mmCIF file of C-alpha atoms in Angstrom:
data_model
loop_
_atom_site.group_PDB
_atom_site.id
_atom_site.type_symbol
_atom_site.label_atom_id
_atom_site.label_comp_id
_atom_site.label_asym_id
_atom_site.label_seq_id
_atom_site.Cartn_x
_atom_site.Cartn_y
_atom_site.Cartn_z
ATOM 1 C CA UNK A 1 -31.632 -4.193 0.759
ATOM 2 C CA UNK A 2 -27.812 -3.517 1.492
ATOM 3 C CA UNK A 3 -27.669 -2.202 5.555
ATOM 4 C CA UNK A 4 -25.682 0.826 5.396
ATOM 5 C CA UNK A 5 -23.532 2.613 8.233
ATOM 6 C CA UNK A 6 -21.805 5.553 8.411
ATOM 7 C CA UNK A 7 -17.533 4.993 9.165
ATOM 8 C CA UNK A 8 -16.745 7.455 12.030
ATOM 9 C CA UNK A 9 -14.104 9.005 10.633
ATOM 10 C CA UNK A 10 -15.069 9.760 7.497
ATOM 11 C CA UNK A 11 -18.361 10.581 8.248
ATOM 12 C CA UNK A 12 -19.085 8.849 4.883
ATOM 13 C CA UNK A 13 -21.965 5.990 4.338
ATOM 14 C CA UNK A 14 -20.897 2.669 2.751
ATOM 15 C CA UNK A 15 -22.339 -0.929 3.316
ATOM 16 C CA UNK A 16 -21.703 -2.626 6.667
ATOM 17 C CA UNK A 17 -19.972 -5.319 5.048
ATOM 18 C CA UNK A 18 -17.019 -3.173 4.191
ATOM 19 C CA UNK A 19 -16.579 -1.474 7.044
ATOM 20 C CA UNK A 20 -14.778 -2.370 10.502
ATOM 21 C CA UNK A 21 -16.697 -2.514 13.639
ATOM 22 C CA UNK A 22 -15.239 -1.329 16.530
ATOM 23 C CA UNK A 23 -16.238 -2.720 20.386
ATOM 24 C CA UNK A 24 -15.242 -0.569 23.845
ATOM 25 C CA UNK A 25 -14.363 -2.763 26.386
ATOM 26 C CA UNK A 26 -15.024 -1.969 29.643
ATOM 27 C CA UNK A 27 -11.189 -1.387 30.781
ATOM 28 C CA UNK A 28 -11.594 1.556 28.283
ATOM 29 C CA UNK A 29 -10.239 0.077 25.054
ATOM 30 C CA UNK A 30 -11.621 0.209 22.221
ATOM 31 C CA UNK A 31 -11.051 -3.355 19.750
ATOM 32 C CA UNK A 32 -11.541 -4.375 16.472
ATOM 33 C CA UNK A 33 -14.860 -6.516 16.125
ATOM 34 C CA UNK A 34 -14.040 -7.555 12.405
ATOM 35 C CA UNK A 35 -16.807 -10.425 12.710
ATOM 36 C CA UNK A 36 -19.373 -7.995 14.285
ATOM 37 C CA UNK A 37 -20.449 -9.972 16.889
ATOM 38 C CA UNK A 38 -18.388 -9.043 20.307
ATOM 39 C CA UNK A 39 -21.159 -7.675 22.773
ATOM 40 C CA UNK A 40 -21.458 -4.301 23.813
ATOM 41 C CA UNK A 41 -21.708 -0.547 21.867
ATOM 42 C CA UNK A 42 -19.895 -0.285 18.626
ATOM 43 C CA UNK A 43 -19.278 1.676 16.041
ATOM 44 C CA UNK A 44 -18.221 1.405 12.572
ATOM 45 C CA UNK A 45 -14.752 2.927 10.782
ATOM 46 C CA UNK A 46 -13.688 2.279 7.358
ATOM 47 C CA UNK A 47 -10.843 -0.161 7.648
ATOM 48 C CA UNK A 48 -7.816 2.254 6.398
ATOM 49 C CA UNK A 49 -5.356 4.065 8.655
ATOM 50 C CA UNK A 50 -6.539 7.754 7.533
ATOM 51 C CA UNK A 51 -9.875 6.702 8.547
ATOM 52 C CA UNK A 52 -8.902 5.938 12.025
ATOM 53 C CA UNK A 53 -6.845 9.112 12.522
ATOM 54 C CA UNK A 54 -9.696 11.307 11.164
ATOM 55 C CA UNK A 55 -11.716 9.456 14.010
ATOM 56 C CA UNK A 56 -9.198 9.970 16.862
ATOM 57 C CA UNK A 57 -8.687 14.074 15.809
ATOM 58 C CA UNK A 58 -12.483 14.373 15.666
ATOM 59 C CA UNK A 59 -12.796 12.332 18.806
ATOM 60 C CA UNK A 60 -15.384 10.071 17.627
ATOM 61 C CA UNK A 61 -14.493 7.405 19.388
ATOM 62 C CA UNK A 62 -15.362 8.523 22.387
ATOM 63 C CA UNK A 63 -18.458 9.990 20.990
ATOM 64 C CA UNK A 64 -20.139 7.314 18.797
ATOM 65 C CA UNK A 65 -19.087 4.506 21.780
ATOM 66 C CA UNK A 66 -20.434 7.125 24.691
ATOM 67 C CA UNK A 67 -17.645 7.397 26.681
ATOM 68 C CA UNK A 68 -16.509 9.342 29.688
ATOM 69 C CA UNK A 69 -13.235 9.811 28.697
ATOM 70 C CA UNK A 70 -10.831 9.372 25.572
ATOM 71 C CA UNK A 71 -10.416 5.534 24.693
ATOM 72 C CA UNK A 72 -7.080 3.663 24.015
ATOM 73 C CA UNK A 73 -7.694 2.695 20.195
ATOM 74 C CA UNK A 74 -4.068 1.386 19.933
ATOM 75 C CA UNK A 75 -5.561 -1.838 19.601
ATOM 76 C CA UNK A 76 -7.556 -0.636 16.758
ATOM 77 C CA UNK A 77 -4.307 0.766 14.519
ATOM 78 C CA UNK A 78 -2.644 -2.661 15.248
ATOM 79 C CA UNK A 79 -5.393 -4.428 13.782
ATOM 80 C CA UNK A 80 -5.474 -1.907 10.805
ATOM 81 C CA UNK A 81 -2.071 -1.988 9.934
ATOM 82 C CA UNK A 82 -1.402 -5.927 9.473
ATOM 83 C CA UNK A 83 -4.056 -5.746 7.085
ATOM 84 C CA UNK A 84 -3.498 -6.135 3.611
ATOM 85 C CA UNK A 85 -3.775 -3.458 1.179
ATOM 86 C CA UNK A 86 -7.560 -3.876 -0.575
ATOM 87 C CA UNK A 87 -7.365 -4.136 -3.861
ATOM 88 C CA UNK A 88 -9.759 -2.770 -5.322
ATOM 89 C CA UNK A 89 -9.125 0.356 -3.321
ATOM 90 C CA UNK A 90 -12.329 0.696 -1.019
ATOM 91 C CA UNK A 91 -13.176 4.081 -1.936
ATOM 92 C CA UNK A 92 -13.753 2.553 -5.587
ATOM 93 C CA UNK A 93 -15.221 -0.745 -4.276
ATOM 94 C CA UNK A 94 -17.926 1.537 -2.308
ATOM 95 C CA UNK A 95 -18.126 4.183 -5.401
ATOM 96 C CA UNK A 96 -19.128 1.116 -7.918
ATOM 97 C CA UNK A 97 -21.624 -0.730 -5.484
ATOM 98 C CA UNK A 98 -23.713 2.894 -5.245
ATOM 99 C CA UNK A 99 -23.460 3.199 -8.843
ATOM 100 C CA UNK A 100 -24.810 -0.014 -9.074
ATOM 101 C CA UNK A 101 -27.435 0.339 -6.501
ATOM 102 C CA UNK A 102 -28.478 3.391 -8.255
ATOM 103 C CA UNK A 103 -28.672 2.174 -11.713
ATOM 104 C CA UNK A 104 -30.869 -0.705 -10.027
ATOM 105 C CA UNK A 105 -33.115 1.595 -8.234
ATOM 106 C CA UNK A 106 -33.363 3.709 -12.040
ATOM 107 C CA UNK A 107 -34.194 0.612 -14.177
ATOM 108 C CA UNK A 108 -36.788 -0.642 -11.534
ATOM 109 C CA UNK A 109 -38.594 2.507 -11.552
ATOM 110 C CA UNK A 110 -38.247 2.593 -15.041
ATOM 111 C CA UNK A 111 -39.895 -0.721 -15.833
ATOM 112 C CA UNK A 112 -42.814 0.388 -13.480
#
């Protein structure tokens, strides 16, 4: 079974392995964990730009991480923009791993 998380700023579920986890530190930044092992609350964004400003205007970084005040994600946008651009695009990428979870889940119950 694929573990599934929901990105923060899209509010939409994909699979944890292509999405960015995000740490808070305890100076009150917030860092890119893209191993997903740095101690400590995290969260998890899809890695694009539009992503992460959907999650700072909704303020869900300082919701998901449970902070007292607004976090300095700068380090987060760095981190986003030297990466390359995906290719497939991820919206597809995540589109044609549901479809093929689905169609899994169909011929299973179908050969029951």
């Amino acid at each position: 079974m694929v573990a599934v998380r929901t990105c923060i700023g899209s509010r939409r579920r994909a699979p944890r392995s292509s999405l960015l986890r995000v740490v808070a530190q305890g100076d009150g930044r917030v860092v890119a964990d893209p191993k997903a092992v740095m101690p400590g609350r995290g969260a998890w964004l899809t890695p694009t730009v539009e992503a992460y400003e959907l999650a700072v205007k909704r303020r869900a970084f300082r919701r998901a991480l449970r902070l007292d005040r607004e976090p300095d994600t700068s380090a987060v946008l760095e981190y986003l923009r030297r990466l390359p651009e995906a290719e497939p695009r991820l919206a597809e990428q995540i589109d044609a791993e549901e479809h093929q979870d689905t169609t899994e889940q169909a011929e299973r119950l179908m050969d029951n």
